[in-house]
mmCIF file of C-alpha atoms and ligand atoms in Angstrom:
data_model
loop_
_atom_site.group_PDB
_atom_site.id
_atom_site.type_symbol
_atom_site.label_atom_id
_atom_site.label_comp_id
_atom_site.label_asym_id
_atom_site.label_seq_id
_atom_site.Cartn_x
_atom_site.Cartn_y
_atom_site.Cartn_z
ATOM 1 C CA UNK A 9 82.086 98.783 71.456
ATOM 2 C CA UNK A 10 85.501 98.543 72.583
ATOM 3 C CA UNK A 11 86.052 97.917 76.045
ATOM 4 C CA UNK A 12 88.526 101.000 77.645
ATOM 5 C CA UNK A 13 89.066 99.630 80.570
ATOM 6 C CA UNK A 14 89.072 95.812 80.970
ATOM 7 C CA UNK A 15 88.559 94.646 84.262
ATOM 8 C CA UNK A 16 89.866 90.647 85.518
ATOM 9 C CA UNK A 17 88.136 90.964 88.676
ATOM 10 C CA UNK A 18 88.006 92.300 92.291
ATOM 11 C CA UNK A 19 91.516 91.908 93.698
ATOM 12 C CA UNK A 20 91.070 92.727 97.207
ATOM 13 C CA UNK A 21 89.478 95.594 99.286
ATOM 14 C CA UNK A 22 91.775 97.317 101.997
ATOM 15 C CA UNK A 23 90.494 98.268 105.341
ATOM 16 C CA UNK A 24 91.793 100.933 107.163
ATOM 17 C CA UNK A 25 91.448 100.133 110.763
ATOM 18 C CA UNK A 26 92.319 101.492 113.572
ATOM 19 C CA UNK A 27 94.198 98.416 115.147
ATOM 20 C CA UNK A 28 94.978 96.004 112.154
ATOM 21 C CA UNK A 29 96.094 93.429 114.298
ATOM 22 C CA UNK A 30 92.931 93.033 116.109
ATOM 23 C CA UNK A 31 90.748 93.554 112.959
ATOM 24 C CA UNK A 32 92.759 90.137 111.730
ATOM 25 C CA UNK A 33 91.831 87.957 114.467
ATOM 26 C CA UNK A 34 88.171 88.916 113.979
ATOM 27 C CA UNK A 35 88.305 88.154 110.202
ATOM 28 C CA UNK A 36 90.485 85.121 111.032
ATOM 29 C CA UNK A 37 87.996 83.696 114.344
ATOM 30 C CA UNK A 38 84.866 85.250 113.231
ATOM 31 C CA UNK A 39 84.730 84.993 109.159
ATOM 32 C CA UNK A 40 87.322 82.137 108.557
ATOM 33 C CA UNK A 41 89.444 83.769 106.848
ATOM 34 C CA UNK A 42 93.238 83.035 106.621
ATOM 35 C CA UNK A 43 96.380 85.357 107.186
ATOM 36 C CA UNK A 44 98.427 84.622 104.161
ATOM 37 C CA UNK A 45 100.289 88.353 103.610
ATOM 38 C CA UNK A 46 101.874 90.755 106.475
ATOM 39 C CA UNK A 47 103.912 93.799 106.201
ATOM 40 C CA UNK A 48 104.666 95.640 109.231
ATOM 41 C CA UNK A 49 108.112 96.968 110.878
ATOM 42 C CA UNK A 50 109.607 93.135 110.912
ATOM 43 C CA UNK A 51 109.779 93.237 107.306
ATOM 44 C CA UNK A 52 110.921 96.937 106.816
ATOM 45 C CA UNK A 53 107.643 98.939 106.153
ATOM 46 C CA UNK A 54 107.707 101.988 108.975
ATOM 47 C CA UNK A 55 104.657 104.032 108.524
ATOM 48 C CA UNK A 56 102.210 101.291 108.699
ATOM 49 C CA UNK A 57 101.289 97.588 109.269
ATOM 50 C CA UNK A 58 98.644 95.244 106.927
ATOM 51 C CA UNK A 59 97.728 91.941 107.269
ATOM 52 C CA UNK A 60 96.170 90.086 103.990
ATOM 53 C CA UNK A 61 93.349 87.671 105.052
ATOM 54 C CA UNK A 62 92.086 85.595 102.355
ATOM 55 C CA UNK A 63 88.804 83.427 101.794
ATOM 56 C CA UNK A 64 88.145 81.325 98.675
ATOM 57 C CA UNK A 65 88.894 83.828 96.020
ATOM 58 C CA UNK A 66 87.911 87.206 98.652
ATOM 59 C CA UNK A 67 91.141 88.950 99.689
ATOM 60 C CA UNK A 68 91.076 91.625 102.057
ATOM 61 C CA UNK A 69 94.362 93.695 103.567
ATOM 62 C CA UNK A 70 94.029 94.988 106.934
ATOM 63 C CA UNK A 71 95.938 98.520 107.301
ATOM 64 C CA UNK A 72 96.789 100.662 109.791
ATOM 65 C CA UNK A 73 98.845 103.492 110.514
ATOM 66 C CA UNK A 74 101.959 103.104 113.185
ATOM 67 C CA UNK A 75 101.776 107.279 113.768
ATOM 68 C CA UNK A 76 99.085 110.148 113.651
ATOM 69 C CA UNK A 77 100.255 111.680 110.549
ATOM 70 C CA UNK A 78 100.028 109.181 107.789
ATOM 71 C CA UNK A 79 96.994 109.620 105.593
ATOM 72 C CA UNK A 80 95.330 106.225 106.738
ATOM 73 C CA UNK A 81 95.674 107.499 110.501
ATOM 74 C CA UNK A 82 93.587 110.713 109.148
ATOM 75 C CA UNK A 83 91.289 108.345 107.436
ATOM 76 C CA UNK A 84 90.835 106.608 110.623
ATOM 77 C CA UNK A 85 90.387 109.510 112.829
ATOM 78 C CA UNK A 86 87.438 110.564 110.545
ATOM 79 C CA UNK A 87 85.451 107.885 109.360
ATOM 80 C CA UNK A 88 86.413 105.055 111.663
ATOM 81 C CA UNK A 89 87.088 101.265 110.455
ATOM 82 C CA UNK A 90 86.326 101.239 106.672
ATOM 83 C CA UNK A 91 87.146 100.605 103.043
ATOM 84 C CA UNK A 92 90.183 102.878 101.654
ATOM 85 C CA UNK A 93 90.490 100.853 98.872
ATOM 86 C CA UNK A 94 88.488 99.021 96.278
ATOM 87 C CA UNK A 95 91.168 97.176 94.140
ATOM 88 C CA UNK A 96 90.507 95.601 91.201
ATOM 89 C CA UNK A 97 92.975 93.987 88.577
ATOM 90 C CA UNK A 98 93.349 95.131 85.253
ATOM 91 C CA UNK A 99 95.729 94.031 82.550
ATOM 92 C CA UNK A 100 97.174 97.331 82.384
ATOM 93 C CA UNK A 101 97.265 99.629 85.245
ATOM 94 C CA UNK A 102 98.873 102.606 83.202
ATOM 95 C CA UNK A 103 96.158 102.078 80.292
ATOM 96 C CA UNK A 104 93.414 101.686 82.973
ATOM 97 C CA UNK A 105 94.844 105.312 84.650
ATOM 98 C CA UNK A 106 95.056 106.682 81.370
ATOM 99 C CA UNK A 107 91.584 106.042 80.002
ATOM 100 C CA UNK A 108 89.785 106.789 83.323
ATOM 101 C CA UNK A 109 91.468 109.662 84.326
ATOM 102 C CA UNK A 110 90.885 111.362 80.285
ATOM 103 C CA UNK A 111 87.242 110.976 80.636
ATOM 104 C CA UNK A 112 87.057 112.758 84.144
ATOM 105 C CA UNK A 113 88.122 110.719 86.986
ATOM 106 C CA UNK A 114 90.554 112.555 89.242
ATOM 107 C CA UNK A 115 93.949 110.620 89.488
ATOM 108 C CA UNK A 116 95.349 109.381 93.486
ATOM 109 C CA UNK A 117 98.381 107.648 92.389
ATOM 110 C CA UNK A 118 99.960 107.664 89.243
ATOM 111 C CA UNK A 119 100.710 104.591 87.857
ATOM 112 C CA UNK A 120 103.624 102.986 89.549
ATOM 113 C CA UNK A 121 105.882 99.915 89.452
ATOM 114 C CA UNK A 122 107.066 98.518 92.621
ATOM 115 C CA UNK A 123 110.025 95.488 92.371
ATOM 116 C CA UNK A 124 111.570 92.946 94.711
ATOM 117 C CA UNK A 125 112.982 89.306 93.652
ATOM 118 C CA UNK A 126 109.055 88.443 92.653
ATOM 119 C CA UNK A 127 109.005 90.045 89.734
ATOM 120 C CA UNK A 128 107.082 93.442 89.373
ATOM 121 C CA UNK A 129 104.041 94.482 90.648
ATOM 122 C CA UNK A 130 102.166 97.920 88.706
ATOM 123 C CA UNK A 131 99.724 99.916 90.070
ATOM 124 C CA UNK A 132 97.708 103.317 89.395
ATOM 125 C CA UNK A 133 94.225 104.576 91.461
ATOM 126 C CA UNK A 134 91.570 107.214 91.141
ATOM 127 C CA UNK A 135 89.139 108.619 93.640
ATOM 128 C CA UNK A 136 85.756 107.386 93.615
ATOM 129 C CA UNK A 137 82.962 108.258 96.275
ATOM 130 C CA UNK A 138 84.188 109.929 99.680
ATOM 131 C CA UNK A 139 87.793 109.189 100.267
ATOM 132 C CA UNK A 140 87.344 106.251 98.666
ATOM 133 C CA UNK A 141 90.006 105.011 96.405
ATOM 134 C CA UNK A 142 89.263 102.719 93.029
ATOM 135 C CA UNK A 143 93.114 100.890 92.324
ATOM 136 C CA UNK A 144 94.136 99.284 89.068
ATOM 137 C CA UNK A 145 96.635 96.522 89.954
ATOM 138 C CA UNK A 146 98.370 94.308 87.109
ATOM 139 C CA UNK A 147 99.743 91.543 88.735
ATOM 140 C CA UNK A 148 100.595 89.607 85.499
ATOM 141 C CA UNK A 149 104.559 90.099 85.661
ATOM 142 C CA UNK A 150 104.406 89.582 89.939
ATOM 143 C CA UNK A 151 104.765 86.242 91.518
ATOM 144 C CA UNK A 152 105.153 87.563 94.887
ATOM 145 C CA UNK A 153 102.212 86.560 98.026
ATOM 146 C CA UNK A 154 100.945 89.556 97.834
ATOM 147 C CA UNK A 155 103.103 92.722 96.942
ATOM 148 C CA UNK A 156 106.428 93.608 97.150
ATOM 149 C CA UNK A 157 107.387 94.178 101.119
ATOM 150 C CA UNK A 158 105.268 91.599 102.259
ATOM 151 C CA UNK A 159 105.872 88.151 103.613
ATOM 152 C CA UNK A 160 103.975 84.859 103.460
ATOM 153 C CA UNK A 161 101.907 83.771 106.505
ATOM 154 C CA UNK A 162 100.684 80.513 107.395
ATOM 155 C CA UNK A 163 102.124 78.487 104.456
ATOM 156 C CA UNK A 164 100.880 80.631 101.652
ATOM 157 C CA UNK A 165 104.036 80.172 98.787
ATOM 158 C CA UNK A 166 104.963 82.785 96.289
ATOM 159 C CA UNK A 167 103.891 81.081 92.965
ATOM 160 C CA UNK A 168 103.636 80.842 89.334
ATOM 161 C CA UNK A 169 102.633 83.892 87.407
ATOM 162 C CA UNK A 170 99.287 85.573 88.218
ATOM 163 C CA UNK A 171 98.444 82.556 90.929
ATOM 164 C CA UNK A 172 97.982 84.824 93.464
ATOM 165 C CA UNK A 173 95.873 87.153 92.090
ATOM 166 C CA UNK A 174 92.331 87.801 93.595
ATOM 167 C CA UNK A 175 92.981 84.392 96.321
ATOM 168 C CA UNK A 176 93.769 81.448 94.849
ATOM 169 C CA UNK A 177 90.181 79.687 96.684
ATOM 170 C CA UNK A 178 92.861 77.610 98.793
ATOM 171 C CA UNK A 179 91.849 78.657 101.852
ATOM 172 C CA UNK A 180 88.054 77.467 102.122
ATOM 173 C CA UNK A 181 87.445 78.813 105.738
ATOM 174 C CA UNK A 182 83.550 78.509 106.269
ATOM 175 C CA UNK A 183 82.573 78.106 102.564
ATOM 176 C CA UNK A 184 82.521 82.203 101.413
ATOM 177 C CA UNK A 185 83.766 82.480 98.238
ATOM 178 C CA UNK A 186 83.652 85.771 96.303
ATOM 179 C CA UNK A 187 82.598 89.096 96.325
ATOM 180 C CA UNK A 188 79.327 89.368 94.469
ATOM 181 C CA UNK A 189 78.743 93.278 94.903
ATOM 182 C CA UNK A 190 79.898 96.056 96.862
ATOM 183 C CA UNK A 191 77.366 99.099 97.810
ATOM 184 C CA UNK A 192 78.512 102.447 98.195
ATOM 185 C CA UNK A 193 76.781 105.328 100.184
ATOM 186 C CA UNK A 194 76.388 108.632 98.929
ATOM 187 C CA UNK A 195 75.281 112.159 100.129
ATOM 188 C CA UNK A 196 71.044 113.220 99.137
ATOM 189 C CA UNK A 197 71.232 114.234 95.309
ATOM 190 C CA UNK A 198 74.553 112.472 94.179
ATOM 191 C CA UNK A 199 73.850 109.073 93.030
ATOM 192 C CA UNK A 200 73.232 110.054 89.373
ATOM 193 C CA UNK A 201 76.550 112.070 89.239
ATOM 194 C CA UNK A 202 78.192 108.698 90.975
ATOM 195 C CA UNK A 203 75.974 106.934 88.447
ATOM 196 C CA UNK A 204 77.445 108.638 85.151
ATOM 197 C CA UNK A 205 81.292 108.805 86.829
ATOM 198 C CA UNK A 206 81.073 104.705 86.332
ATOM 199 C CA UNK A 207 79.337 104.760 83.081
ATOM 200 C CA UNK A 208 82.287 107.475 81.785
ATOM 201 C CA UNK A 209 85.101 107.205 83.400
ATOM 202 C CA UNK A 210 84.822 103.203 83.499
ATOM 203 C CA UNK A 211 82.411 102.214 80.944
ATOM 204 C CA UNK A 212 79.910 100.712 83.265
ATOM 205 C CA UNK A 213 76.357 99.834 82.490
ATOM 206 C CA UNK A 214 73.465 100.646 84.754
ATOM 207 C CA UNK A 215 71.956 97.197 85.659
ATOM 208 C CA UNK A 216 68.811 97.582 87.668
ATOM 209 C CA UNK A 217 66.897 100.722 88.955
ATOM 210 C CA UNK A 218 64.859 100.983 92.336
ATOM 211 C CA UNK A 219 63.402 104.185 93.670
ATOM 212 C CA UNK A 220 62.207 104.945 96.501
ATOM 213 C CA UNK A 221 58.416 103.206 96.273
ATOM 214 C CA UNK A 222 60.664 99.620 95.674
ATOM 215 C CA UNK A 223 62.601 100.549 98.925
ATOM 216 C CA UNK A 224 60.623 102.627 101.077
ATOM 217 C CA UNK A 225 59.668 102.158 104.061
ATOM 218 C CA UNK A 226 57.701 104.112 106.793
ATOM 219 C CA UNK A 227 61.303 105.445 107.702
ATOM 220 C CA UNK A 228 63.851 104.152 105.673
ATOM 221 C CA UNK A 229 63.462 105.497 102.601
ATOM 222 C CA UNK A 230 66.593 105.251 100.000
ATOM 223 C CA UNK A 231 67.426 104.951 96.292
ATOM 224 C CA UNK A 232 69.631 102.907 94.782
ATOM 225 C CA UNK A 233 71.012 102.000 91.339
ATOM 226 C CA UNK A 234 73.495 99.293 90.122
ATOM 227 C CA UNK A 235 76.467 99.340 87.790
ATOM 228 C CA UNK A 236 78.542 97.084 86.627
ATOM 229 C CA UNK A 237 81.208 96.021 84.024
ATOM 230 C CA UNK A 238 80.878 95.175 81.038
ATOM 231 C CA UNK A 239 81.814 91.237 82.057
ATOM 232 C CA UNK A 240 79.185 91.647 84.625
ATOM 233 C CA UNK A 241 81.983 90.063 87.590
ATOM 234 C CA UNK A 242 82.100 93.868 89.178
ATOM 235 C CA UNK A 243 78.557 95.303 90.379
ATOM 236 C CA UNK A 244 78.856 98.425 92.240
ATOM 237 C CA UNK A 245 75.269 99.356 93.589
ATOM 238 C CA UNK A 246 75.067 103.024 94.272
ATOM 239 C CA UNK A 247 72.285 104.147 97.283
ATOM 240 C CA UNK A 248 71.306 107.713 98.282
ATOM 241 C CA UNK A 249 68.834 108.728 101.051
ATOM 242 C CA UNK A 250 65.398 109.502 100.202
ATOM 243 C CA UNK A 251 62.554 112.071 101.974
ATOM 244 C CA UNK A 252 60.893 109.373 104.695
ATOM 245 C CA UNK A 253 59.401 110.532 107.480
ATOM 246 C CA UNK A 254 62.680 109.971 110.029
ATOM 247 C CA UNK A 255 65.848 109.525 109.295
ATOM 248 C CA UNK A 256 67.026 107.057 106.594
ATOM 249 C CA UNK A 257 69.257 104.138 107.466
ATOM 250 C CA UNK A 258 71.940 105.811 104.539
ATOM 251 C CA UNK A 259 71.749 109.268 106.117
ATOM 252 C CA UNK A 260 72.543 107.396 109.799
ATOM 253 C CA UNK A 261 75.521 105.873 108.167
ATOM 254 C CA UNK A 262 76.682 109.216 106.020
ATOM 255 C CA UNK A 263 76.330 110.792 109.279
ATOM 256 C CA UNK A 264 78.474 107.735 111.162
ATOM 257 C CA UNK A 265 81.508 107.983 108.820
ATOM 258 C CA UNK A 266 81.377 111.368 108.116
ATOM 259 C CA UNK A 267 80.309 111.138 104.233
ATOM 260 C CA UNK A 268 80.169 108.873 101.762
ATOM 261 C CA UNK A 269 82.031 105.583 101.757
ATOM 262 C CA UNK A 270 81.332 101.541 101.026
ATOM 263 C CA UNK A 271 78.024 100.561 103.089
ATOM 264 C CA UNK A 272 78.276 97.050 102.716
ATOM 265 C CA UNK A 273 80.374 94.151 100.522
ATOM 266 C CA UNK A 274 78.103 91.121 99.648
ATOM 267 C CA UNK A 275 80.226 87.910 100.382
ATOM 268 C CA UNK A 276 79.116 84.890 98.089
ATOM 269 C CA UNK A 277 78.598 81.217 99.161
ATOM 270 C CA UNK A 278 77.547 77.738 97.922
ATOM 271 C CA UNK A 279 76.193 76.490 100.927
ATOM 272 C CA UNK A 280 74.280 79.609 102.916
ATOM 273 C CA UNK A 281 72.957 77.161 105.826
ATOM 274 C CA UNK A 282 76.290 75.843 106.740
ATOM 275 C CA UNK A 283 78.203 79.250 106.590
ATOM 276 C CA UNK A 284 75.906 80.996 108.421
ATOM 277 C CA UNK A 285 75.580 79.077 110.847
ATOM 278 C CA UNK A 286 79.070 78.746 111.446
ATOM 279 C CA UNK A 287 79.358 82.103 111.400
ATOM 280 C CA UNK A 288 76.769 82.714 113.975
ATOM 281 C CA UNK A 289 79.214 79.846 116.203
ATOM 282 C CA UNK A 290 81.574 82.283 115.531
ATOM 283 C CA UNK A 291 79.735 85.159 117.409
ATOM 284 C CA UNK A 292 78.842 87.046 114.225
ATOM 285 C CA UNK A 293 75.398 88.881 115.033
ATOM 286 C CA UNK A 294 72.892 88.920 111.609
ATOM 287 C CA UNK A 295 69.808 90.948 111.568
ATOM 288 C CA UNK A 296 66.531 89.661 112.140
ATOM 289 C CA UNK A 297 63.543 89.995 110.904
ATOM 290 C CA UNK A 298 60.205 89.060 112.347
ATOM 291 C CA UNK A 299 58.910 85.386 112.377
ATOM 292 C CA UNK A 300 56.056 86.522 110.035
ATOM 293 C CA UNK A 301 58.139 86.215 107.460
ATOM 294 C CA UNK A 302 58.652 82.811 107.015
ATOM 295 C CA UNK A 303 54.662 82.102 107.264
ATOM 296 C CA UNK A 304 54.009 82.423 103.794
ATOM 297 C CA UNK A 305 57.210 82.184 102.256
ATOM 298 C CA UNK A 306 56.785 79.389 99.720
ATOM 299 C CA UNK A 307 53.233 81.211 98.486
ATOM 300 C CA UNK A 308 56.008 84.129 97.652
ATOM 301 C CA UNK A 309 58.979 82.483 96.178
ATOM 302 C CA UNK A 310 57.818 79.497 95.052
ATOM 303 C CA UNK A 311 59.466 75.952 95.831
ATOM 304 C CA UNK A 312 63.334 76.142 97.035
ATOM 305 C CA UNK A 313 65.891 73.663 97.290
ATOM 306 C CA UNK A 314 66.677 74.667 101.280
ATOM 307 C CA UNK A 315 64.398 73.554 104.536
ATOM 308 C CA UNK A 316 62.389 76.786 105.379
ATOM 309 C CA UNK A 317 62.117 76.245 108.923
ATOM 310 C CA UNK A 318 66.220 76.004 109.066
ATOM 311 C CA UNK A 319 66.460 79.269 107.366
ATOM 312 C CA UNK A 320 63.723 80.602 109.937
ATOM 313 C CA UNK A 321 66.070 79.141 112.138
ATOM 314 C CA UNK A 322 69.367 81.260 111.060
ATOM 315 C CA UNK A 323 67.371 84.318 110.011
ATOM 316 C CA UNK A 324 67.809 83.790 105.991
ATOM 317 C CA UNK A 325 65.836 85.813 103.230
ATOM 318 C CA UNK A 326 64.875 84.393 100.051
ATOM 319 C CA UNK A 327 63.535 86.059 96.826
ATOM 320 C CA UNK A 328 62.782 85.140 93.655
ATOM 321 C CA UNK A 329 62.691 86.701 90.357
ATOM 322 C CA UNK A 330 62.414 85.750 86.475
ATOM 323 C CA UNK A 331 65.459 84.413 86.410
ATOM 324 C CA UNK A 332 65.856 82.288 89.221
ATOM 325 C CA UNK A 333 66.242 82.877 92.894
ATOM 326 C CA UNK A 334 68.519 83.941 95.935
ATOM 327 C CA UNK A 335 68.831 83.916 99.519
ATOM 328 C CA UNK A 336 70.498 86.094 101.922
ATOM 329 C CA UNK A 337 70.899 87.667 105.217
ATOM 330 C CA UNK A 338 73.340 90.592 106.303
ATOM 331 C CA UNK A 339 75.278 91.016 109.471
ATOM 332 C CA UNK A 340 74.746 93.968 111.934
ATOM 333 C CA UNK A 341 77.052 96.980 111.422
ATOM 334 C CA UNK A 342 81.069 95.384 112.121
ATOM 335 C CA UNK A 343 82.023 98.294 114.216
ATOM 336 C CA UNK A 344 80.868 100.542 116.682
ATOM 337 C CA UNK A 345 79.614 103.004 114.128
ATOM 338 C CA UNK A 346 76.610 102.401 112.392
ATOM 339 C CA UNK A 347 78.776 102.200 109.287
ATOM 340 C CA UNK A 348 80.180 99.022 107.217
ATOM 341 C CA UNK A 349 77.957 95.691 107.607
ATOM 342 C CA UNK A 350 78.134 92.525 105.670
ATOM 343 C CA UNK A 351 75.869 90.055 103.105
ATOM 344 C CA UNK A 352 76.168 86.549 102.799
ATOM 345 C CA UNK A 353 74.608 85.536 99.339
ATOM 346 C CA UNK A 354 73.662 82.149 97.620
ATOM 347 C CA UNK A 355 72.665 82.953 94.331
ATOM 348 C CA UNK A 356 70.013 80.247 92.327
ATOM 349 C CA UNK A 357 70.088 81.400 89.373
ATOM 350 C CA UNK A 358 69.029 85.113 90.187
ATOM 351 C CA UNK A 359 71.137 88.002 89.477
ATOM 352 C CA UNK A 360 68.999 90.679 92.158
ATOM 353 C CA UNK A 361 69.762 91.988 95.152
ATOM 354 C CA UNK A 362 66.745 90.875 96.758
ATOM 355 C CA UNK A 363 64.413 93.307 96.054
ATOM 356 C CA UNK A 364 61.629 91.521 97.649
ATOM 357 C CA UNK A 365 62.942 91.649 100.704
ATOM 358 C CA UNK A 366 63.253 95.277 101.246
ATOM 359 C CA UNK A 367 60.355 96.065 103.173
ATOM 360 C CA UNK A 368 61.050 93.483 105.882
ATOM 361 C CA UNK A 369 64.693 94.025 105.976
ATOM 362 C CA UNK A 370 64.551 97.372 106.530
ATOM 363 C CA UNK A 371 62.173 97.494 109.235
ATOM 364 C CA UNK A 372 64.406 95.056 111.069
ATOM 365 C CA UNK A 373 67.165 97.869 110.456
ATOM 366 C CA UNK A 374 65.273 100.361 111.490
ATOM 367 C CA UNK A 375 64.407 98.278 114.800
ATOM 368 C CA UNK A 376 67.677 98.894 115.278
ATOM 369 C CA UNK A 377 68.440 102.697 114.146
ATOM 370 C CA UNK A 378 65.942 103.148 116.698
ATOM 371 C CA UNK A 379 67.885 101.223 119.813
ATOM 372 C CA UNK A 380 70.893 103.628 118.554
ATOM 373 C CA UNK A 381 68.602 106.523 119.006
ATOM 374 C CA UNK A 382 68.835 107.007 115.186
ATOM 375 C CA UNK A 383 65.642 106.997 114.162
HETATM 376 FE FE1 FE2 B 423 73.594 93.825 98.794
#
């Protein structure tokens, strides 16, 4: 079947944040990531200011709004710090606007060509869950940093076609390298309609299925499902909360940011032990989950490449399935909401999400729901 909407990959995610020049430094001193992109009123933009940080090939722009009116202040105001936009680049942002937008999707911004002495950048989005945006970019004719109105930082150089798209894995920082997945959270009852709006208005597959005995806990019941494209580099897992007995760790966060929104964005690595633990030099605070765990590990998941009592030591969680296995370990929530947290990922061969690991991760979450009087 023909492909309707081809997808290159994930081009960058844009935060809106209440104070994007703070929300640099901690992406810059706590994540290693590099300002390469700002646009703000030194280079003529009014309404707002955004700082592109980049990482390997993960590029994130930092926006906020310089008054109370524009639509990212609004987004702000409501569902704190958080994902506005999910970019991803397609060859054809018009075609990509076109297709999606006949088979259901409501249009945001029709598609759109923006010039400088670059070349020309072209653009089109829909809305996907919440007030979250989905943006086609086509970069292919832009040889700007980032966009047009924005202006290198820190040595990055405008160059050839397309070089710039999606990072250019320059800037190594501490070692994280893509964007393996990114989970959205939405309201009791919607995750099939969010299910069927990728698989038709996108043409996404479904990849895996969990329900709620997979990732159930006492509490913190939820159910999730995965799609992704048809080249399998864009997984968007999909959760909704279950029936538990208290509240479930996706309700606490629909009720944080005030509906449904991105949860958290899985951040891939080669090297897990070193990142991390740079990271945690860095003052980034992980879950944890109880020592138990690592007891009888290797009965679980078999022999593994890494030292076990070193990932005891940083808090990392391994599973294994047919295919291979993978470790990981996610950070607590990055704001003061109980909203958007991160995952650090080393993938060995599996293509999961560390369904193993359920159980004991979200008990350690609900350790915490509890402290926040969530529970
Ligand atoms: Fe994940």
């Amino acid at each position: 079947m023909e492909d309707f909407l081809p997808i290159k990959k994930v081009d960058h995610l844009e935060f809106y944040v209440g104070n994007a020049r703070q929300a640099a430094h901690y992406y810059r001193t706590g994540f290693g990531f590099t300002v390469t992109a700002y646009s703000g009123l030194e280079t003529g933009s009014r309404d707002r200011a955004s700082y592109v940080v980049e990482q390997g090939h993960i590029r994130f722009v930092l926006s906020t709004a310089l008054g109370p009116d524009h639509p990212m202040a609004r987004h702000t105001h409501l569902h704190g710090d958080g994902v506005g936009v999910i970019a991803l680049e397609v060859p054809d942002a018009a075609s990509a606007y076109r297709e999606s937008t006949r088979r259901g999707a409501t249009g945001a911004i029709p598609p759109t060509r923006e010039e400088d002495e670059h070349g020309v950048l072209s653009y089109s989005a829909i809305h996907a869950y919440g007030d979250t945006l989905i943006k086609f970019v086509d970069r292919s004719n832009y040889r700007g940093v980032f966009a047009p109105g924005y202006e290198a930082r820190n040595g990055a150089a405008e160059g050839g076609v397309g070089t710039n798209a999606g990072g250019n894995g320059r800037h190594k920082g501490l070692g994280l390298a893509h964007i393996d997945h990114m989970v959205g959270n939405v309201e009791l009852g919607a995750m099939d309609r969010w299910v069927k709006f990728f698989a038709e208005t996108m043409g996404f597959a479904q990849l895996q299925h969990f329900d709620d005995k997979d990732i159930s806990t006492e509490y913190s019941a939820l159910m999730s499902k995965v799609m992704q494209d048809g080249s399998g580099k864009v997984k968007f897992p999909i959760n909704e909360p279950a029936e538990g007995k208290k509240k479930s760790q996706v309700q606490e966060y629909l009720d944080y940011y005030y509906g449904p929104g991105v949860q958290h964005i899985a951040l891939s690595t080669g090297d897990i032990i070193d990142t991390v633990s740079r990271l945690r030099d860095n003052g980034i605070e992980f879950l944890r989950v109880p020592s138990t765990y690592y007891e009888a590990l290797e009965g679980r998941v078999g022999k593994i490449d890494e030292p076990v009592d070193k990932l005891a030591d940083l808090g990392i969680l391994v599973d294994r399935d047919d295919e291979g296995y993978l470790l990981q370990i996610f950070t607590k929530p990055v704001e003061d909401r109980p909203t958007l947290f991160f995952e650090i990922i080393e993938r060995h061969g599996s293509r999961g999400f560390g369904k193993g690991n359920f159980k004991s991760l979200f008990e350690a979450i609900e350790l915490e729901q509890a402290r926040r009087g969530n529970l």
